PDB file of C-alpha atoms in Angstrom:
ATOM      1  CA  UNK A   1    -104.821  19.083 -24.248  1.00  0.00           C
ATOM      2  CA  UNK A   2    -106.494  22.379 -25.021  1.00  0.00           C
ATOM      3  CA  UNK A   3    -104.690  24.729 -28.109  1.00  0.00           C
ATOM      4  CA  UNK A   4    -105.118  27.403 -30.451  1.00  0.00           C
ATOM      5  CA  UNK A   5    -103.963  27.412 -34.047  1.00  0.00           C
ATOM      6  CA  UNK A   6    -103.384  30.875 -36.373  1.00  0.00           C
ATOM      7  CA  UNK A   7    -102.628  31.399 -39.446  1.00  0.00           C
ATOM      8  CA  UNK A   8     -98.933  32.439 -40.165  1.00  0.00           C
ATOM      9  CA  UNK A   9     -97.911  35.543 -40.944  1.00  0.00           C
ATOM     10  CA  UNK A  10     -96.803  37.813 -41.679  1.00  0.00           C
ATOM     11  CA  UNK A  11    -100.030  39.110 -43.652  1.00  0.00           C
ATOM     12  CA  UNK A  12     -99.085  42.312 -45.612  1.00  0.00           C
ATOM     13  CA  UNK A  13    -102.245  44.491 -46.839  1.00  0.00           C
ATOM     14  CA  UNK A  14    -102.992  47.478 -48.131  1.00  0.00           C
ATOM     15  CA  UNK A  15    -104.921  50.235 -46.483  1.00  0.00           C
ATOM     16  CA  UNK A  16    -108.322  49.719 -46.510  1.00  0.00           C
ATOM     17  CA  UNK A  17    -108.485  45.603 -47.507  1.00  0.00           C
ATOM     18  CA  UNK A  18    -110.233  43.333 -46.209  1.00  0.00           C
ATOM     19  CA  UNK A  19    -108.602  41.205 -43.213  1.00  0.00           C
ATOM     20  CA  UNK A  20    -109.485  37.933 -42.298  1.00  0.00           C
ATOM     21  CA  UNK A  21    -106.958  35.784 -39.449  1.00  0.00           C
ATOM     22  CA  UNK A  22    -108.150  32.619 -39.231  1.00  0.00           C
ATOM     23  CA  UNK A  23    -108.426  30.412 -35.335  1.00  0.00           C
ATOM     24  CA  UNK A  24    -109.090  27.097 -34.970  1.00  0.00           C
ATOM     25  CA  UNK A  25    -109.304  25.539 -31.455  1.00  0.00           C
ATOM     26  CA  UNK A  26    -108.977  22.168 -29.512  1.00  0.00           C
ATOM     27  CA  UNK A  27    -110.836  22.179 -26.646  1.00  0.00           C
ATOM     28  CA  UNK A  28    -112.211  19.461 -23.884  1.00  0.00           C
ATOM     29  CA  UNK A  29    -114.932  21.410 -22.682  1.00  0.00           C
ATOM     30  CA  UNK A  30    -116.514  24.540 -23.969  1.00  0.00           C
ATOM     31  CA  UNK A  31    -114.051  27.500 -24.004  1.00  0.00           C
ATOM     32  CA  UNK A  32    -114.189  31.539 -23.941  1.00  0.00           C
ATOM     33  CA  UNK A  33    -112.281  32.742 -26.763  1.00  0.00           C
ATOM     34  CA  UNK A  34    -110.546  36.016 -27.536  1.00  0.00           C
ATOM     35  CA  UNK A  35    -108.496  37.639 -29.672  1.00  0.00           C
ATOM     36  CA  UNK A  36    -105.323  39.589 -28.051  1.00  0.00           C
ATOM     37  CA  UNK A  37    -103.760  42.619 -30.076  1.00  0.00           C
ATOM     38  CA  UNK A  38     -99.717  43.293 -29.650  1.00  0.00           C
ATOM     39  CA  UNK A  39     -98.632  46.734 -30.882  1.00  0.00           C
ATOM     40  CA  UNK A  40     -95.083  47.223 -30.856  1.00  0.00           C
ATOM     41  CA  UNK A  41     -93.711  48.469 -27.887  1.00  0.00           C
ATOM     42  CA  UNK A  42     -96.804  47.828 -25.970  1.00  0.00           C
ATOM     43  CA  UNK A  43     -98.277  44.669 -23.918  1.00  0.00           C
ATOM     44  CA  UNK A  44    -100.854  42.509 -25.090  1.00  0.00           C
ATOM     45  CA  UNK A  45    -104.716  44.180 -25.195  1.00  0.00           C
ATOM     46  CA  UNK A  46    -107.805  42.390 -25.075  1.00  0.00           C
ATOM     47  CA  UNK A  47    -109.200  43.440 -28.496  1.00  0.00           C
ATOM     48  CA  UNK A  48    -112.974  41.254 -28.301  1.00  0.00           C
ATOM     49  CA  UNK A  49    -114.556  38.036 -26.781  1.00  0.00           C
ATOM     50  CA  UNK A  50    -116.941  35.623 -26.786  1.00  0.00           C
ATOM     51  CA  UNK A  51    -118.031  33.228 -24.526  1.00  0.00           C
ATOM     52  CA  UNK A  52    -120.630  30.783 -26.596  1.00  0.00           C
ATOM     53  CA  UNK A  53    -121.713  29.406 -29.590  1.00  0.00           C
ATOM     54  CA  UNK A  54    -122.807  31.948 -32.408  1.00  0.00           C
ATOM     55  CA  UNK A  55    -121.507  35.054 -30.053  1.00  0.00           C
ATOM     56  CA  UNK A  56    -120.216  37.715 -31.947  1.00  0.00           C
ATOM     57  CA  UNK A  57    -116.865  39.935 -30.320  1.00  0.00           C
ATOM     58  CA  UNK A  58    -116.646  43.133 -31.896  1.00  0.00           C
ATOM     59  CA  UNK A  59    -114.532  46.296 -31.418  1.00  0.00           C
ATOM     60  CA  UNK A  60    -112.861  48.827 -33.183  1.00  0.00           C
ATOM     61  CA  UNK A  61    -114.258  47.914 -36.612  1.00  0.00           C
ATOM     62  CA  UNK A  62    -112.756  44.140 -35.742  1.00  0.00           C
ATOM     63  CA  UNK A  63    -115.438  41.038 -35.418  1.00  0.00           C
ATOM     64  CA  UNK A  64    -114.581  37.456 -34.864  1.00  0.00           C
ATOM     65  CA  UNK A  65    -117.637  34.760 -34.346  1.00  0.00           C
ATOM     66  CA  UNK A  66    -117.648  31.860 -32.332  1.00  0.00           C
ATOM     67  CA  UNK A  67    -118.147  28.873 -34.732  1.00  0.00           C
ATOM     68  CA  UNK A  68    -118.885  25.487 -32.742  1.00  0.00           C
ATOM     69  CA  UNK A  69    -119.712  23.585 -35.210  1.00  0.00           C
ATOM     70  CA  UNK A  70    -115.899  24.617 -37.172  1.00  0.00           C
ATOM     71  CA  UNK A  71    -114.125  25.420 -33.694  1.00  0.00           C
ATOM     72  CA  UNK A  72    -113.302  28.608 -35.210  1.00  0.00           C
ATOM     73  CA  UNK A  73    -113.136  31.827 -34.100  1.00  0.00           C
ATOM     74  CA  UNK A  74    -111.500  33.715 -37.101  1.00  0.00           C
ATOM     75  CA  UNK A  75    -111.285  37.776 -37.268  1.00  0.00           C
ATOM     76  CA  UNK A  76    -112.226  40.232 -39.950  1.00  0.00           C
ATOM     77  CA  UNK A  77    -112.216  43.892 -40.409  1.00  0.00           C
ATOM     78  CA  UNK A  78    -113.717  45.288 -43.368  1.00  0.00           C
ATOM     79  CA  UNK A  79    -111.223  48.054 -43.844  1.00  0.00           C
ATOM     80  CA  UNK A  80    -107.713  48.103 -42.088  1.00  0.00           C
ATOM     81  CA  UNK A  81    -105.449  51.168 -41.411  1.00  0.00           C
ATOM     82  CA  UNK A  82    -102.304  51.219 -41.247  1.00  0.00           C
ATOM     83  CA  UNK A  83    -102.409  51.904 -37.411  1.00  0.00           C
ATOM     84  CA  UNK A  84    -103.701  48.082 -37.120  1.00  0.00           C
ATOM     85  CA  UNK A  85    -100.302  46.784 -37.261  1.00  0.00           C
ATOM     86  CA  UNK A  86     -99.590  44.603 -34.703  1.00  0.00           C
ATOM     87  CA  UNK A  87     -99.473  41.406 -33.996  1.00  0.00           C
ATOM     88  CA  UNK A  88    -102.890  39.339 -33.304  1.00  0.00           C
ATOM     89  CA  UNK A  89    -103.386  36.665 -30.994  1.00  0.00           C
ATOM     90  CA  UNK A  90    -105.890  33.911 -30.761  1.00  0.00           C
ATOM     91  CA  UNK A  91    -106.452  32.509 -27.392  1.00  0.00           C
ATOM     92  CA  UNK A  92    -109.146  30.351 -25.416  1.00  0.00           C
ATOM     93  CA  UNK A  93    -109.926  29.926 -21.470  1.00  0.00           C
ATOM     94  CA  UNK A  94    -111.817  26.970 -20.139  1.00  0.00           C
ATOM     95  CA  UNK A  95    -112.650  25.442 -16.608  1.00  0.00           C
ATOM     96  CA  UNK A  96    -110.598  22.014 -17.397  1.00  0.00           C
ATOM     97  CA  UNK A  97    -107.552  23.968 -17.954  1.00  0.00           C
ATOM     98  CA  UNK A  98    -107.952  25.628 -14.925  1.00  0.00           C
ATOM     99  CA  UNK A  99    -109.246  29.190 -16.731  1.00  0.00           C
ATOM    100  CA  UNK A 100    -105.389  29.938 -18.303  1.00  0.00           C
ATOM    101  CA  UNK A 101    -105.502  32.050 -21.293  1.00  0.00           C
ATOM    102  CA  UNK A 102    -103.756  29.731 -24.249  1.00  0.00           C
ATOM    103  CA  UNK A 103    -102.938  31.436 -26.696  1.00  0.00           C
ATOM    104  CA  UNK A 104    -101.613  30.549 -30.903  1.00  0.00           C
ATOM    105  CA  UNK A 105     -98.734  31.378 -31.859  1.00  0.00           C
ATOM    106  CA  UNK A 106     -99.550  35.311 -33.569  1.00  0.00           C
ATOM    107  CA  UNK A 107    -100.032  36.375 -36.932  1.00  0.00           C
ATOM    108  CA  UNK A 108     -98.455  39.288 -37.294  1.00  0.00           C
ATOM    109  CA  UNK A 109     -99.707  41.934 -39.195  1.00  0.00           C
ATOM    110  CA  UNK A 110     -98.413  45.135 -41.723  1.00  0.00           C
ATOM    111  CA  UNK A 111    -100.613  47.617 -43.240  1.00  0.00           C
ATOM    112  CA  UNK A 112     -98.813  49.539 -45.981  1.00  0.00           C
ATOM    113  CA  UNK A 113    -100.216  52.993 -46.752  1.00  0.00           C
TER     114      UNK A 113
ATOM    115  CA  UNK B   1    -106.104  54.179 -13.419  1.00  0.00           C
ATOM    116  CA  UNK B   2    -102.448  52.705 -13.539  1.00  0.00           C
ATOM    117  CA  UNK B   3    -101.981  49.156 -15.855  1.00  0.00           C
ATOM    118  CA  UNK B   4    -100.170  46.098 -14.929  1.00  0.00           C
ATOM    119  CA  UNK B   5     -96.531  47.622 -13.808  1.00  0.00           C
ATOM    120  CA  UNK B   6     -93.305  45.333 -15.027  1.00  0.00           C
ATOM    121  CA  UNK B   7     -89.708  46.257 -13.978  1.00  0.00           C
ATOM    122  CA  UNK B   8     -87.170  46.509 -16.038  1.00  0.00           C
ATOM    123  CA  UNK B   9     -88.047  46.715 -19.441  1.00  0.00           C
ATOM    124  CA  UNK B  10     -84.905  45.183 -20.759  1.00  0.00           C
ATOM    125  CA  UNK B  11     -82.486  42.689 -18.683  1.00  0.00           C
ATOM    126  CA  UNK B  12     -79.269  41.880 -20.087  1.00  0.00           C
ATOM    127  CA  UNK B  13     -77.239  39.127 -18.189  1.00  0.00           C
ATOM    128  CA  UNK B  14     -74.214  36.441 -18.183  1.00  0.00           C
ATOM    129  CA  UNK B  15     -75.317  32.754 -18.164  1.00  0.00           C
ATOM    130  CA  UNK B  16     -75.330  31.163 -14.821  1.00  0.00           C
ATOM    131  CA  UNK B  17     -76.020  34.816 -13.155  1.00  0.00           C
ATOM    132  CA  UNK B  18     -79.014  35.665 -11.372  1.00  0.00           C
ATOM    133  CA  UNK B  19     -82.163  37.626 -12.188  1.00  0.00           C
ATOM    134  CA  UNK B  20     -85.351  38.797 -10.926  1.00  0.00           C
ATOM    135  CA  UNK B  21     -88.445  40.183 -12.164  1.00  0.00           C
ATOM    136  CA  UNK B  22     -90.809  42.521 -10.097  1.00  0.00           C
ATOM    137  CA  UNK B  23     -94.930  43.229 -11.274  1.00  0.00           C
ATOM    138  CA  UNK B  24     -96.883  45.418  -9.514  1.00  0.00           C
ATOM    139  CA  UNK B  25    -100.652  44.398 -10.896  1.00  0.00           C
ATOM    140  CA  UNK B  26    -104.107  46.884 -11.509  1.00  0.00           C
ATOM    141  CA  UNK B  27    -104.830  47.796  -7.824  1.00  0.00           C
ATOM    142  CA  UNK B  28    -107.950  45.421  -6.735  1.00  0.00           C
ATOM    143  CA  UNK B  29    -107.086  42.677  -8.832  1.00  0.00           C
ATOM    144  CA  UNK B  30    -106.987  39.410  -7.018  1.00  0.00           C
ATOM    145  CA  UNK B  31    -105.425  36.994  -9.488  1.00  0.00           C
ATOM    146  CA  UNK B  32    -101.598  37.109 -10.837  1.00  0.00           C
ATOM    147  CA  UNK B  33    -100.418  35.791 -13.656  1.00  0.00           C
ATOM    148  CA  UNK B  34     -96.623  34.980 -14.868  1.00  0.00           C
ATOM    149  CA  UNK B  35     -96.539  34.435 -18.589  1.00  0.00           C
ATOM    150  CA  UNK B  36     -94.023  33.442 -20.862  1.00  0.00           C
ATOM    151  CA  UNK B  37     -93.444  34.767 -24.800  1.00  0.00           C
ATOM    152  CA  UNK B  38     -90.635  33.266 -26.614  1.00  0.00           C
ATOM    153  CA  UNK B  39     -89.652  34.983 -29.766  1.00  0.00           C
ATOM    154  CA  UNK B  40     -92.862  34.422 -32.502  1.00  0.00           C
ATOM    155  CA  UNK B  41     -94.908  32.126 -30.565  1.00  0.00           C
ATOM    156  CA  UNK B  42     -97.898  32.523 -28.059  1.00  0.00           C
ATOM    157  CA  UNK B  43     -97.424  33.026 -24.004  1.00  0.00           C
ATOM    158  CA  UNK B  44     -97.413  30.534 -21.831  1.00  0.00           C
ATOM    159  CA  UNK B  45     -98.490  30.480 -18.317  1.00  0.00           C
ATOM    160  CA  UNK B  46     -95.801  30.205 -15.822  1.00  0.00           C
ATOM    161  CA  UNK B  47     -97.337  29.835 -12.759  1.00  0.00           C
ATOM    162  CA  UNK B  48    -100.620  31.786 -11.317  1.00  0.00           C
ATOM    163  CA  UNK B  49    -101.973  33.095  -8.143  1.00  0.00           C
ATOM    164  CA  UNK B  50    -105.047  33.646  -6.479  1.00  0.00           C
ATOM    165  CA  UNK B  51    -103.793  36.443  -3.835  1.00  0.00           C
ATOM    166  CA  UNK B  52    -100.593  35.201  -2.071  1.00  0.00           C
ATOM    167  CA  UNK B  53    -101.401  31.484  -3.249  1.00  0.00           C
ATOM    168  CA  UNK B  54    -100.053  30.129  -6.375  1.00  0.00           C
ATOM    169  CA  UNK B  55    -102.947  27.768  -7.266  1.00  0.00           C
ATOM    170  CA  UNK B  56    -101.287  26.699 -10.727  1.00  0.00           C
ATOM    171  CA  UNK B  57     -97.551  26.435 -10.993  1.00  0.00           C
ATOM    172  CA  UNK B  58     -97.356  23.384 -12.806  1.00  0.00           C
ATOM    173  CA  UNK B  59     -95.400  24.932 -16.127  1.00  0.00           C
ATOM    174  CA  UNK B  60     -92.957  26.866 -13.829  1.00  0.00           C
ATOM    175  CA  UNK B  61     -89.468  25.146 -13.660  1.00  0.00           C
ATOM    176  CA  UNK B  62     -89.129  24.816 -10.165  1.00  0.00           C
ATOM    177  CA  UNK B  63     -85.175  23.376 -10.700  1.00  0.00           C
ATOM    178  CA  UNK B  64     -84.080  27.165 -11.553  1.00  0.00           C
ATOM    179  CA  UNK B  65     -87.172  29.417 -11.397  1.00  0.00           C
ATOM    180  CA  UNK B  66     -89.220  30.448  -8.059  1.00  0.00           C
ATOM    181  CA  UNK B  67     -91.921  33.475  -7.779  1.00  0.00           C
ATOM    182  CA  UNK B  68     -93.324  34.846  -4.506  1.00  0.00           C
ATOM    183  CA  UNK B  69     -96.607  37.345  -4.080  1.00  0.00           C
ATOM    184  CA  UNK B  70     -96.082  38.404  -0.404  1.00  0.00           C
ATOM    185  CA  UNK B  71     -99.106  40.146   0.732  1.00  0.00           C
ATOM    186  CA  UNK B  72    -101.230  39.115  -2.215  1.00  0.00           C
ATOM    187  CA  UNK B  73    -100.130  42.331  -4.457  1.00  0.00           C
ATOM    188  CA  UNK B  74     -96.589  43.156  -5.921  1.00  0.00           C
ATOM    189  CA  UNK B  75     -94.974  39.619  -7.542  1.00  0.00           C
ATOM    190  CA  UNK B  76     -90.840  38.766  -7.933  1.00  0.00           C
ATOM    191  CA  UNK B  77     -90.234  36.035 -10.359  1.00  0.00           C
ATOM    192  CA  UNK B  78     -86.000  34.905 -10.197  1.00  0.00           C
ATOM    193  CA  UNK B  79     -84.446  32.842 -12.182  1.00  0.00           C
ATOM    194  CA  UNK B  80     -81.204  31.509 -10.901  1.00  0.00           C
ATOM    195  CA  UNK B  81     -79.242  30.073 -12.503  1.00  0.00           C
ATOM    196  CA  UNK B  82     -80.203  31.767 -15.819  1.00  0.00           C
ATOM    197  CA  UNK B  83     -79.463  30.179 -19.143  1.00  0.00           C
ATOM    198  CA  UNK B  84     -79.089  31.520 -22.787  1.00  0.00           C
ATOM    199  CA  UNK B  85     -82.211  29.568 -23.497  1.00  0.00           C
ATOM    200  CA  UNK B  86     -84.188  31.588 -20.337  1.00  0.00           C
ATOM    201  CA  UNK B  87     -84.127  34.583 -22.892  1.00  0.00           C
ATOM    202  CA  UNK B  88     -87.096  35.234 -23.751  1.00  0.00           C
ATOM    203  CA  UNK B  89     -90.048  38.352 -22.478  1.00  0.00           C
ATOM    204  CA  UNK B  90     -91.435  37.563 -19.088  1.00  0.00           C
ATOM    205  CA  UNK B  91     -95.438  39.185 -19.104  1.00  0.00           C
ATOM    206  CA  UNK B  92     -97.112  39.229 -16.069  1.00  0.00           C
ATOM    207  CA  UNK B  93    -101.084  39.789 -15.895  1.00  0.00           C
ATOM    208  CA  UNK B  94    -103.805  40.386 -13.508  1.00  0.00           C
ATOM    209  CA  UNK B  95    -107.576  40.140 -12.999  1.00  0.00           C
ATOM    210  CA  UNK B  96    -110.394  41.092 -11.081  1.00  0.00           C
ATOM    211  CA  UNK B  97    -111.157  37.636 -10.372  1.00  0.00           C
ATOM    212  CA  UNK B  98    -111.093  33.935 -11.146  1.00  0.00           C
ATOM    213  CA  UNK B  99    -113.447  32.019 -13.336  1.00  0.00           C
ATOM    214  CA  UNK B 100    -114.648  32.247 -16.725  1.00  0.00           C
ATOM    215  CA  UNK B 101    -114.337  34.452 -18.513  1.00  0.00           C
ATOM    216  CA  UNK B 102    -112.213  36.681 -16.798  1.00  0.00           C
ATOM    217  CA  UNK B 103    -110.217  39.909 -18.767  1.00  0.00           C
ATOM    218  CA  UNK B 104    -106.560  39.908 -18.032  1.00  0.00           C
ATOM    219  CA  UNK B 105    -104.489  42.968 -18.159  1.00  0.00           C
ATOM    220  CA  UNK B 106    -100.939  42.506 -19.359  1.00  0.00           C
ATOM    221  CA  UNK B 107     -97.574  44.794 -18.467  1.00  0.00           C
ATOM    222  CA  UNK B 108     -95.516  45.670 -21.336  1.00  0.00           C
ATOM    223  CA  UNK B 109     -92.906  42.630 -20.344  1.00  0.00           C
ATOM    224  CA  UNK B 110     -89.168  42.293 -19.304  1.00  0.00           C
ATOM    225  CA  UNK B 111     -87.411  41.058 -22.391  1.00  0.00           C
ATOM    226  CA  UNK B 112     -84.291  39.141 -21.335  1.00  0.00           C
ATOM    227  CA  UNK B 113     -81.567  38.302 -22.909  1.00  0.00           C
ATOM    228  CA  UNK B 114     -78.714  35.973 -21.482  1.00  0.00           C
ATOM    229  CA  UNK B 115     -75.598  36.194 -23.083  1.00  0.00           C
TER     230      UNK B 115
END
């Protein structure tokens, strides 16, 4: 069946690294993918998608590209603050599974001023 | 606009008791989910619907857990009896519609813990 796999955490940067997560995915068919952001405290938020080969998801200084070819979809900021603590969540949606979000298991993340 | 609404925040219960979770979802939205997050892992889908029909309920433990969506808005998912491995946080989620891809909006979750 369809899954997601992240890298564990936790990942412990500085302020203003560079962040990379890394996603890989098993899929039967040709997925969405996302990436779902957990602050504490709060529910999950959808933080970007993309829906095809070579898309590019991008918000709040966060990218992540779909890679067919590697079945990755791994996410990068250039620059984290320390208000990008959280924990991140890979996740995929297809039509043989029904559209369900299935999501990795979280890498969670500390940014230390 | 209001989010995804869970109640309560925090459930604290004997084994063997009762319990029951209540999600009112974003006003419009059509599909329901019921999603469960053990402690450091992903969420899993519990059972969804598509108004008051739950079109996927395969992962839902139908020996102890049931889940209703009268009127195709507010959702009640019970566990009875609970055990000290039901403790976990209970997410619901809803979205405009079905198909792909679709953006769902989570609640903050009910954490439970069974004691």
């Amino acid at each position: 069946g369809d899954s997601v796999t992240q890298m564990e955490g936790p990942v412990t940067l500085s302020e203003e690294a560079f962040l990379t997560i890394n996603c890989t995915y098993t899929a039967t068919g040709y997925p969405s993918l996302f990436w779902y952001v957990q602050y504490p405290g709060e529910g999950l938020q959808l933080l970007l998608k993309a829906t095809k080969a070579d898309d590019k998801g991008s918000n709040k200084g966060f990218e992540a590209t779909y890679r067919k070819e590697t079945t990755s979809f791994h996410l990068e900021k250039g620059s984290v603050q320390v208000s990008d603590s959280a924990v991140y969540f890979c996740a995929l949606s297809e039509r043989d599974s029904s559209y369900k979000l299935i999501f990795g298991s979280g890498t969670r993340l500390l940014v230390r001023p | 606009e209001a989010g995804v609404v869970q109640s309560p925040r925090y459930k604290i219960i004997e084994k063997k008791q009762p319990v029951a979770f209540w999600c009112n979802p974003i006003s419009g939205h059509n599909t329901l989910y019921w999603y469960l997050q053990n402690l450091g892992q992903g969420p899993e889908l519990l059972i969804r619907y598509e108004n008051e029909e739950a079109v996927d309920d395969s992962q839902l433990p139908k020996d102890r857990f049931s889940a209703e969506r009268l009127k195709g808005v507010d959702s009640t998912l019970k566990i009875q009896p609970a055990e000290l491995g039901d403790s976990a946080v209970y997410l619901c989620a809803s979205s405009q519609s079905t198909g792909h891809p679709t953006e769902a909006f989570f609640g903050q979750g009910t954490r439970l813990t069974v004691v």
